CSV table of C-alpha atoms in Angstrom, one decimal:
chain,number,residue,atom,x,y,z
A,1,MET,CA,-4.3,34.6,-6.5
A,2,LEU,CA,-4.5,34.4,-2.7
A,3,GLU,CA,-5.6,30.8,-2.6
A,4,ALA,CA,-2.5,29.7,-5.2
A,5,THR,CA,-0.2,31.6,-2.9
A,6,VAL,CA,-0.9,29.8,0.2
A,7,LYS,CA,-0.8,26.5,-1.6
A,8,MET,CA,3.0,27.8,-2.9
A,9,SER,CA,3.7,28.7,0.8
A,10,ASN,CA,2.2,25.0,2.3
A,11,LYS,CA,4.1,23.3,-0.3
A,12,GLU,CA,7.6,24.9,0.1
A,13,LYS,CA,7.3,24.8,3.7
A,14,PHE,CA,6.7,21.0,3.1
A,15,LEU,CA,9.7,20.9,0.8
A,16,SER,CA,11.8,23.1,3.3
A,17,HIS,CA,12.2,19.6,5.4
A,18,TYR,CA,14.5,18.2,2.6
A,19,GLY,CA,16.6,21.1,2.4
A,20,MET,CA,19.8,19.9,4.4
A,21,ILE,CA,19.9,16.4,3.5
A,22,ASP,CA,22.7,15.4,1.6
A,23,PHE,CA,22.4,12.6,-1.2
A,24,SER,CA,25.7,13.2,-2.9
A,25,HIS,CA,26.6,9.9,-1.5
A,26,ASP,CA,24.4,8.2,-3.9
A,27,LYS,CA,25.8,7.2,-7.5
A,28,GLU,CA,25.8,8.9,-10.2
A,29,SER,CA,22.9,7.7,-12.1
A,30,PHE,CA,20.5,7.9,-9.2
A,31,VAL,CA,21.6,11.3,-8.5
A,32,GLU,CA,20.6,12.2,-11.9
A,33,LYS,CA,16.9,10.6,-10.8
A,34,ARG,CA,16.7,12.6,-7.9
A,35,ARG,CA,17.3,16.1,-9.9
A,36,ALA,CA,15.1,15.2,-12.2
A,37,ALA,CA,12.2,14.3,-9.8
A,38,GLU,CA,13.5,18.1,-8.1
A,39,LYS,CA,12.5,19.6,-11.3
A,40,ALA,CA,9.4,18.1,-11.9
A,41,LEU,CA,8.4,19.0,-8.5
A,42,LYS,CA,8.4,22.4,-9.6
A,43,GLY,CA,5.4,21.7,-11.8
A,44,LEU,CA,2.9,20.1,-9.4
A,45,GLU,CA,1.0,21.0,-6.5
A,46,PHE,CA,-0.4,19.2,-3.8
A,47,PRO,CA,-3.9,18.2,-4.3
A,48,THR,CA,-7.0,19.7,-2.7
A,49,SER,CA,-10.6,19.1,-2.2
A,50,LYS,CA,-11.4,20.2,-5.5
A,51,THR,CA,-9.0,17.4,-7.0
A,52,GLU,CA,-11.2,14.6,-8.2
A,53,TYR,CA,-8.9,11.9,-7.8
A,54,TRP,CA,-8.6,13.4,-3.8
A,55,LYS,CA,-11.8,14.5,-3.2
A,56,TYR,CA,-12.6,13.0,-0.2
A,57,THR,CA,-9.0,12.6,1.7
A,58,ARG,CA,-8.0,16.1,2.8
A,59,ILE,CA,-4.2,16.3,3.3
A,60,ASN,CA,-4.1,19.6,4.6
A,61,LYS,CA,-3.3,18.6,7.7
A,62,LEU,CA,-0.3,16.5,6.8
A,63,ILE,CA,1.5,18.7,5.2
A,64,ARG,CA,1.3,21.6,7.5
A,65,GLU,CA,2.9,19.7,10.2
A,66,SER,CA,6.7,19.7,11.1
A,67,TYR,CA,8.9,17.0,10.9
A,68,GLN,CA,12.1,15.4,11.5
A,69,LEU,CA,14.3,13.2,9.3
A,70,GLY,CA,16.4,10.8,10.7
A,71,PRO,CA,17.5,7.7,12.4
A,72,ALA,CA,15.7,7.1,15.9
A,73,ASP,CA,16.7,4.3,18.4
A,74,VAL,CA,13.6,1.9,18.8
A,75,ASP,CA,12.1,1.2,21.6
A,76,SER,CA,13.2,-2.7,23.1
A,77,ASP,CA,9.6,-3.5,23.4
A,78,ILE,CA,8.9,-3.6,19.6
A,79,ASP,CA,8.2,-7.3,18.5
A,80,LEU,CA,10.3,-8.3,15.6
A,81,SER,CA,9.8,-12.0,16.4
A,82,VAL,CA,8.4,-12.7,12.6
A,83,PRO,CA,9.4,-16.3,11.7
A,84,THR,CA,11.1,-16.1,8.5
A,85,LYS,CA,14.9,-16.1,7.6
A,86,ASN,CA,14.8,-12.6,6.0
A,87,CYS,CA,13.7,-9.7,7.2
A,88,LEU,CA,14.9,-6.2,6.7
A,89,VAL,CA,14.4,-3.4,9.2
A,90,PHE,CA,14.1,0.4,8.5
A,91,VAL,CA,13.7,3.4,10.8
A,92,ASN,CA,12.5,6.5,9.6
A,93,GLY,CA,13.2,5.2,6.5
A,94,TYR,CA,16.8,4.2,7.2
A,95,TYR,CA,18.0,0.6,7.1
A,96,THR,CA,18.9,-0.9,10.7
A,97,ASP,CA,21.4,-3.7,10.6
A,98,GLU,CA,21.3,-4.6,14.4
A,99,LEU,CA,17.4,-5.0,13.8
A,100,SER,CA,17.7,-6.9,10.4
A,101,TRP,CA,18.7,-10.4,9.6
A,102,THR,CA,19.2,-12.3,6.2
A,103,GLU,CA,20.1,-16.2,5.0
A,104,ALA,CA,21.6,-16.3,1.4
A,105,GLU,CA,19.4,-18.2,-1.0
A,106,ALA,CA,21.3,-19.0,-4.4
A,107,GLY,CA,19.4,-17.0,-7.2
A,108,ILE,CA,17.8,-14.6,-4.7
A,109,ASP,CA,19.1,-10.9,-3.9
A,110,PHE,CA,17.3,-9.5,-0.9
A,111,MET,CA,18.9,-6.7,0.6
A,112,PRO,CA,18.9,-2.8,1.4
A,113,LEU,CA,18.3,-0.7,-1.9
A,114,SER,CA,21.6,1.5,-1.1
A,115,GLU,CA,23.5,-1.9,-1.0
A,116,ALA,CA,21.7,-2.6,-4.4
A,117,LYS,CA,22.4,0.6,-6.2
A,118,GLU,CA,26.2,-0.5,-5.9
A,119,LYS,CA,25.7,-4.0,-7.0
A,120,SER,CA,22.4,-4.5,-9.1
A,121,ASP,CA,22.6,-3.8,-13.1
A,122,LYS,CA,19.0,-4.6,-12.9
A,123,LEU,CA,18.0,-1.9,-10.2
A,124,LYS,CA,20.2,0.5,-12.8
A,125,GLY,CA,18.4,-0.3,-15.7
A,126,SER,CA,14.8,-0.3,-14.2
A,127,PHE,CA,14.7,2.1,-11.2
A,128,ASP,CA,12.2,4.6,-11.6
A,129,SER,CA,11.0,3.4,-14.9
A,130,LEU,CA,7.1,2.5,-13.2
A,131,THR,CA,6.8,5.9,-11.4
A,132,LYS,CA,3.6,8.2,-12.1
A,133,LYS,CA,5.6,11.5,-12.8
A,134,GLU,CA,2.7,13.4,-12.7
A,135,GLU,CA,2.1,12.2,-8.7
A,136,ILE,CA,3.4,14.7,-6.2
A,137,PHE,CA,4.2,12.2,-3.2
A,138,SER,CA,5.5,9.7,-5.8
A,139,MET,CA,8.1,12.8,-7.3
A,140,ILE,CA,8.8,13.7,-3.7
A,141,ASN,CA,9.9,10.3,-2.7
A,142,THR,CA,12.4,9.5,-5.8
A,143,ALA,CA,13.8,13.2,-4.8
A,144,TYR,CA,14.3,12.7,-1.1
A,145,HIS,CA,13.8,8.5,-0.6
A,146,GLN,CA,16.5,7.6,1.9
A,147,ASP,CA,16.2,3.7,1.7
A,148,GLY,CA,14.3,0.5,1.4
A,149,ALA,CA,14.4,-3.0,0.0
A,150,TYR,CA,15.7,-4.4,-2.8
A,151,LEU,CA,14.3,-7.7,-3.5
A,152,HIS,CA,15.4,-9.9,-7.2
A,153,LEU,CA,14.4,-13.7,-8.2
A,154,LYS,CA,16.4,-15.1,-10.9
A,155,LYS,CA,14.4,-16.8,-13.7
A,156,GLY,CA,12.8,-20.0,-12.3
A,157,LYS,CA,13.5,-19.6,-8.8
A,158,ALA,CA,11.3,-20.3,-6.0
A,159,ALA,CA,11.5,-18.6,-2.6
A,160,GLU,CA,11.7,-21.1,0.6
A,161,SER,CA,11.0,-18.4,2.9
A,162,VAL,CA,9.0,-15.3,3.1
A,163,TYR,CA,10.5,-11.8,2.9
A,164,TYR,CA,9.7,-9.6,5.3
A,165,ILE,CA,10.4,-5.5,4.8
A,166,VAL,CA,9.5,-3.9,8.1
A,167,ASN,CA,9.4,-0.1,8.7
A,168,ILE,CA,9.2,1.6,12.0
A,169,SER,CA,8.4,5.1,12.6
A,170,ALA,CA,10.0,6.1,15.9
A,171,GLY,CA,10.9,9.6,17.5
A,172,ASN,CA,9.8,12.8,17.7
A,173,GLN,CA,7.7,13.5,14.7
A,174,PRO,CA,9.3,11.4,12.3
A,175,MET,CA,9.2,11.7,8.5
A,176,SER,CA,10.2,9.1,6.1
A,177,ASN,CA,10.2,8.1,2.4
A,178,PRO,CA,11.0,4.3,1.9
A,179,ARG,CA,11.5,3.0,-1.7
A,180,ASN,CA,11.3,-0.7,-2.8
A,181,PHE,CA,12.5,-1.9,-5.7
A,182,ILE,CA,10.7,-5.6,-6.3
A,183,TYR,CA,11.7,-7.8,-9.6
A,184,LEU,CA,10.9,-11.4,-10.2
A,185,GLU,CA,12.1,-13.0,-13.5
A,186,GLU,CA,10.5,-15.4,-15.8
A,187,GLY,CA,9.1,-18.1,-13.4
A,188,SER,CA,10.0,-17.3,-10.3
A,189,SER,CA,7.6,-17.0,-7.2
A,190,ALA,CA,7.4,-15.1,-3.7
A,191,LYS,CA,6.0,-13.8,-0.7
A,192,VAL,CA,6.8,-10.9,0.6
A,193,VAL,CA,5.0,-9.0,3.6
A,194,MET,CA,5.6,-5.1,4.4
A,195,LYS,CA,4.3,-3.9,7.9
A,196,HIS,CA,4.4,-0.6,9.0
A,197,ILE,CA,4.5,-0.1,12.7
A,198,SER,CA,5.0,2.9,15.0
A,199,ALA,CA,7.3,2.9,17.9
A,200,ASN,CA,6.2,6.7,18.8
A,201,GLU,CA,3.0,8.0,20.3
A,202,GLY,CA,3.0,11.5,18.2
A,203,ASN,CA,2.6,12.5,14.5
A,204,SER,CA,4.6,10.9,11.5
A,205,PHE,CA,4.4,10.7,8.1
A,206,THR,CA,5.7,7.9,5.9
A,207,ASN,CA,5.8,8.4,2.1
A,208,GLN,CA,6.4,4.8,0.5
A,209,LEU,CA,6.8,4.2,-3.1
A,210,SER,CA,7.2,0.4,-4.3
A,211,GLU,CA,8.2,-0.5,-8.0
A,212,ILE,CA,7.2,-4.1,-8.9
A,213,PHE,CA,8.2,-6.0,-11.9
A,214,VAL,CA,6.4,-9.7,-12.3
A,215,GLU,CA,7.9,-11.7,-15.7
A,216,LYS,CA,6.2,-14.4,-17.6
A,217,ASN,CA,4.5,-17.4,-15.4
A,218,ALA,CA,6.3,-15.5,-12.3
A,219,ASN,CA,3.9,-15.5,-9.5
A,220,LEU,CA,4.4,-12.9,-6.4
A,221,GLU,CA,2.2,-12.1,-3.5
A,222,ILE,CA,2.7,-9.2,-1.3
A,223,ASN,CA,0.9,-8.5,2.0
A,224,LYS,CA,0.9,-5.0,3.4
A,225,LEU,CA,0.4,-4.4,7.0
A,226,GLN,CA,-0.6,-1.5,8.6
A,227,SER,CA,-0.3,-0.9,12.0
A,228,GLU,CA,0.6,2.3,13.3
A,229,ASN,CA,-0.5,4.8,16.2
A,230,ASP,CA,-3.6,7.0,15.5
A,231,ASP,CA,-1.4,10.3,14.7
A,232,ALA,CA,0.4,8.4,11.7
A,233,TYR,CA,0.2,9.6,8.2
A,234,GLN,CA,0.8,7.3,5.5
A,235,ILE,CA,0.8,7.8,1.9
A,236,SER,CA,1.5,4.5,-0.3
A,237,ASN,CA,2.4,4.4,-3.9
A,238,ASP,CA,2.8,0.9,-5.5
A,239,GLU,CA,3.5,0.7,-9.4
A,240,VAL,CA,3.2,-3.3,-10.7
A,241,SER,CA,4.1,-4.3,-14.3
A,242,GLN,CA,2.9,-8.0,-14.9
A,243,GLU,CA,3.7,-9.9,-18.2
A,244,GLY,CA,1.9,-12.7,-19.9
A,245,SER,CA,0.8,-15.8,-17.7
A,246,SER,CA,1.6,-14.0,-14.4
A,247,GLN,CA,0.3,-14.2,-11.3
A,248,PHE,CA,0.1,-11.1,-8.6
A,249,LYS,CA,-1.7,-10.7,-5.7
A,250,MET,CA,-1.7,-7.7,-3.2
A,251,ASN,CA,-3.6,-7.7,0.1
A,252,THR,CA,-3.6,-4.5,1.7
A,253,ILE,CA,-4.4,-4.7,5.2
A,254,SER,CA,-4.8,-1.6,7.5
A,255,LEU,CA,-5.3,-2.1,11.0
A,256,GLY,CA,-4.1,1.5,12.4
A,257,GLY,CA,-3.2,4.9,11.3
A,258,GLY,CA,-4.9,8.5,11.4
A,259,LEU,CA,-4.9,9.0,7.9
A,260,LEU,CA,-4.0,6.0,5.0
A,261,ARG,CA,-3.8,6.7,1.3
A,262,ASN,CA,-3.0,3.5,-0.6
A,263,ASN,CA,-2.7,4.0,-4.3
A,264,LEU,CA,-2.2,0.7,-6.0
A,265,ASN,CA,-1.9,0.8,-10.1
A,266,LEU,CA,-1.6,-2.3,-12.0
A,267,ASP,CA,-0.3,-2.4,-15.6
A,268,LEU,CA,-1.2,-5.8,-17.4
A,269,ASN,CA,1.1,-6.2,-20.6
A,270,GLY,CA,0.5,-9.8,-21.8
A,271,GLU,CA,-2.1,-12.1,-22.2
A,272,HIS,CA,-3.4,-14.9,-19.6
A,273,ILE,CA,-2.5,-12.7,-16.8
A,274,GLU,CA,-4.4,-12.9,-13.1
A,275,SER,CA,-4.4,-10.3,-10.8
A,276,TRP,CA,-6.0,-9.9,-7.4
A,277,MET,CA,-6.5,-6.8,-5.2
A,278,ASN,CA,-7.9,-7.4,-1.6
A,279,GLY,CA,-8.2,-4.5,1.2
A,280,LEU,CA,-9.3,-5.0,4.6
A,281,SER,CA,-9.5,-2.0,6.6
A,282,LEU,CA,-10.5,-1.7,10.5
A,283,LEU,CA,-11.5,1.7,11.5
A,284,HIS,CA,-12.0,3.5,15.0
A,285,GLY,CA,-11.8,6.9,16.5
A,286,LYS,CA,-11.4,9.3,13.4
A,287,GLN,CA,-9.1,7.4,11.6
A,288,HIS,CA,-9.4,7.5,7.9
A,289,VAL,CA,-8.3,5.0,5.3
A,290,ASP,CA,-8.7,5.3,1.1
A,291,HIS,CA,-7.9,2.6,-1.3
A,292,HIS,CA,-7.7,4.0,-5.0
A,293,THR,CA,-6.8,1.3,-7.4
A,294,LEU,CA,-6.2,1.4,-11.1
A,295,ILE,CA,-5.8,-1.7,-13.3
A,296,HIS,CA,-5.2,-1.3,-17.1
A,297,HIS,CA,-6.0,-4.3,-19.0
A,298,ARG,CA,-3.9,-3.9,-22.1
A,299,GLU,CA,-4.1,-7.2,-24.0
A,300,PRO,CA,-6.7,-10.2,-24.4
A,301,ASN,CA,-7.7,-13.2,-21.9
A,302,CYS,CA,-6.8,-11.7,-18.5
A,303,VAL,CA,-8.5,-11.9,-15.1
A,304,SER,CA,-8.6,-9.4,-12.3
A,305,HIS,CA,-10.3,-9.7,-9.2
A,306,GLU,CA,-10.9,-6.7,-6.6
A,307,LEU,CA,-12.2,-7.5,-2.8
A,308,TYR,CA,-12.5,-4.5,-0.7
A,309,LYS,CA,-13.6,-4.4,2.8
A,310,THR,CA,-14.2,-1.6,5.6
A,311,ILE,CA,-15.8,-1.7,9.1
A,312,ALA,CA,-15.9,1.9,10.0
A,313,ASP,CA,-16.6,2.5,13.8
A,314,ASP,CA,-17.3,5.6,16.0
A,315,ALA,CA,-16.3,8.5,13.6
A,316,SER,CA,-13.9,7.1,10.7
A,317,THR,CA,-14.0,7.6,7.4
A,318,GLY,CA,-13.3,4.7,4.5
A,319,VAL,CA,-12.9,5.7,1.2
A,320,PHE,CA,-12.7,3.3,-1.9
A,321,ASN,CA,-11.9,4.2,-5.8
A,322,GLY,CA,-11.4,1.3,-8.2
A,323,LYS,CA,-11.0,2.0,-11.8
A,324,VAL,CA,-10.6,-0.8,-14.2
A,325,PHE,CA,-9.5,0.4,-17.9
A,326,VAL,CA,-9.8,-2.1,-20.5
A,327,HIS,CA,-8.3,-1.2,-23.8
A,328,PRO,CA,-9.7,-2.0,-26.9
A,329,ILE,CA,-7.1,-4.9,-27.9
A,330,ALA,CA,-7.9,-6.2,-24.8
A,331,GLN,CA,-11.0,-8.8,-25.7
A,332,LYS,CA,-11.8,-12.0,-23.4
A,333,THR,CA,-11.0,-9.7,-20.5
A,334,ASN,CA,-12.8,-10.7,-17.2
A,335,ALA,CA,-12.8,-8.5,-14.7
A,336,TYR,CA,-14.5,-8.3,-11.1
A,337,GLN,CA,-14.6,-5.6,-9.2
A,338,SER,CA,-16.2,-5.5,-5.1
A,339,ASN,CA,-16.7,-3.1,-2.5
A,340,ALA,CA,-18.6,-4.0,0.9
A,341,ASN,CA,-18.5,-1.6,3.9
A,342,MET,CA,-20.3,-1.8,7.1
A,343,VAL,CA,-20.6,0.8,9.5
A,344,LEU,CA,-21.5,0.6,13.2
A,345,THR,CA,-22.3,4.1,14.0
A,346,ASP,CA,-24.2,7.0,12.5
A,347,ASP,CA,-21.1,8.9,12.8
A,348,ALA,CA,-18.9,6.6,10.2
A,349,SER,CA,-18.8,7.6,6.9
A,350,ILE,CA,-17.9,5.7,3.4
A,351,TYR,CA,-17.1,7.0,0.4
A,352,SER,CA,-17.2,4.3,-2.5
A,353,LYS,CA,-16.7,4.6,-6.5
A,354,PRO,CA,-16.1,1.6,-8.3
A,355,GLU,CA,-15.4,2.3,-12.1
A,356,LEU,CA,-14.9,0.3,-15.4
A,357,GLU,CA,-13.9,2.2,-18.2
A,358,ILE,CA,-14.2,-0.3,-21.4
A,359,TYR,CA,-13.2,0.1,-25.1
A,360,ALA,CA,-13.3,-3.8,-26.1
A,361,ASP,CA,-16.6,-5.3,-26.6
A,362,ASP,CA,-16.1,-9.1,-25.7
A,363,VAL,CA,-15.5,-8.9,-22.0
A,364,LYS,CA,-17.0,-10.1,-18.6
A,365,CYS,CA,-17.0,-7.1,-16.3
A,366,SER,CA,-18.9,-6.6,-13.3
A,367,HIS,CA,-18.7,-4.0,-10.4
A,368,GLY,CA,-20.7,-3.6,-7.0
A,369,SER,CA,-20.5,-1.7,-3.8
A,370,THR,CA,-22.8,-2.0,-0.9
A,371,THR,CA,-22.5,-0.4,2.4
A,372,GLY,CA,-25.1,-1.1,5.8
A,373,GLN,CA,-25.2,-2.1,9.5
A,374,MET,CA,-25.4,-4.9,11.2
A,375,ASP,CA,-28.0,-7.4,10.2
A,376,GLU,CA,-30.6,-7.4,13.5
A,377,GLU,CA,-32.2,-10.2,12.2
A,378,ALA,CA,-29.2,-12.3,12.3
A,379,ILE,CA,-28.5,-11.0,15.6
A,380,PHE,CA,-31.8,-12.1,17.1
A,381,TYR,CA,-31.6,-15.4,15.4
A,382,LEU,CA,-28.1,-15.8,17.3
A,383,ARG,CA,-29.0,-14.5,20.4
A,384,SER,CA,-32.2,-17.1,20.0
A,385,ARG,CA,-29.7,-19.8,20.1
A,386,GLY,CA,-28.1,-19.0,23.5
A,387,ILE,CA,-25.6,-16.5,22.3
A,388,GLY,CA,-24.9,-13.0,23.9
A,389,LYS,CA,-25.7,-10.0,22.3
A,390,LYS,CA,-22.0,-8.8,21.9
A,391,LYS,CA,-20.7,-12.4,20.9
A,392,ALA,CA,-23.3,-12.5,18.4
A,393,ARG,CA,-22.0,-9.1,16.8
A,394,ALA,CA,-18.5,-10.2,17.0
A,395,VAL,CA,-19.7,-13.4,15.0
A,396,LEU,CA,-21.3,-11.5,12.4
A,397,LEU,CA,-18.0,-9.1,11.9
A,398,ASN,CA,-15.6,-12.1,11.9
A,399,ALA,CA,-17.7,-13.9,8.9
A,400,PHE,CA,-18.0,-10.6,7.1
A,401,LEU,CA,-14.1,-10.5,6.9
A,402,THR,CA,-13.5,-14.2,6.3
A,403,ASP,CA,-13.0,-14.5,3.0
A,404,LEU,CA,-10.6,-11.8,2.7
A,405,VAL,CA,-8.7,-13.2,5.9
A,406,GLU,CA,-8.3,-16.3,3.9
A,407,GLN,CA,-6.5,-14.7,0.8
A,408,ILE,CA,-3.7,-14.1,3.0
A,409,GLY,CA,-1.2,-16.7,1.8
A,410,VAL,CA,1.5,-16.4,4.8
A,411,GLU,CA,0.2,-18.2,7.8
A,412,HIS,CA,1.7,-16.2,10.5
A,413,LEU,CA,0.3,-13.3,9.2
A,414,ARG,CA,-3.0,-14.7,8.7
A,415,GLU,CA,-3.1,-15.7,12.0
A,416,GLU,CA,-1.9,-12.2,13.6
A,417,VAL,CA,-4.5,-10.7,11.7
A,418,GLN,CA,-7.3,-12.9,13.0
A,419,SER,CA,-6.0,-12.2,16.2
A,420,VAL,CA,-6.5,-8.5,16.0
A,421,ILE,CA,-9.8,-9.1,14.9
A,422,ASP,CA,-11.1,-11.8,17.1
A,423,LYS,CA,-9.5,-8.9,20.3
A,424,LYS,CA,-10.9,-5.8,18.7
A,425,TYR,CA,-14.5,-7.1,18.2
A,426,SER,CA,-14.8,-9.7,21.0
A,427,GLY,CA,-16.9,-6.8,22.7
A,428,VAL,CA,-18.3,-4.8,20.1
A,429,LYS,CA,-21.2,-2.9,21.9
């Protein structure tokens, strides 16, 4: 009983951050969604170490912090020089017009979610339809989201530019709940970059939720770059629905943050679907990054690929839990899942749990997990060719990550990530 009381106390304290926020300006249909989520929260509790789904990621320090809600000024040193015609910037979850720019393109709507709520019938009809109602952080986002990005491509439209969504944490212990909605109609295609960066040095908490719809024959690539400070906490839920013959790729690149939890859930709702889920994590200090993926193969003749790699330095921790669920009707499924990890110190930790749950009998499904240290024989070979020890180790670490970097289909971002890798491991001990 005492334990339950403590849990409720933590929950009430955390939710009290939202007590003074007024969302009455929202359109009535969205206010109703907020109220329903608030009601659902009454029956949900924060996960503990006894919760299997959160076994290796403890959130006590996250929910016990005190946070501030509201917009903030951003330091002028923040680099937003991304080479695109379309970039929406949100500071602490609030749209910032003076930092954003867009260029109208026929057949594409790209705007803040708050604006789309006034204009979009597509949003009104599909908003909150993918949200996991049993997930407490998703319900918190639904109830208390501030703003976010809305991207809608009409039938057959191929986007000419990359669409950037930039979330900045700024000020004193900021808390934000950005909400994104991405909808690609039949035959359309687009590339999206979601960047999370810090403009503050202390604690911050970001609770992001994205609903992503990919209709028949559509093609969507999303690159999520997490590059925050060592005291930043982030929970991210990405819910994806794919229809027949569509293609979807998500590259999750975790370069910075104190505690990052990425939940990526895919529903494959048609035949001949292709899905790629990739993750690259570079950890140092006491950073903790947890990737949880879930793929539902609901129809026959679909392919899914998962490749997640982590380099863990110092006393950092990496977690991967990927589950592929093949439903009875989903014959001819081809599902591949791989998790590879490298630990650079004795204090670094990796927890890996790839899973397959198969109820069809004509499938090709495989999974694997490897964790190891630097190959000393390979280092010796490179040194025997006149390469210094530090350079040799850097070459091996670069080679370990090459296949993931090549998955990034946005050239500028690929170069940015490669530059970080080069800089980070050029002098590794």
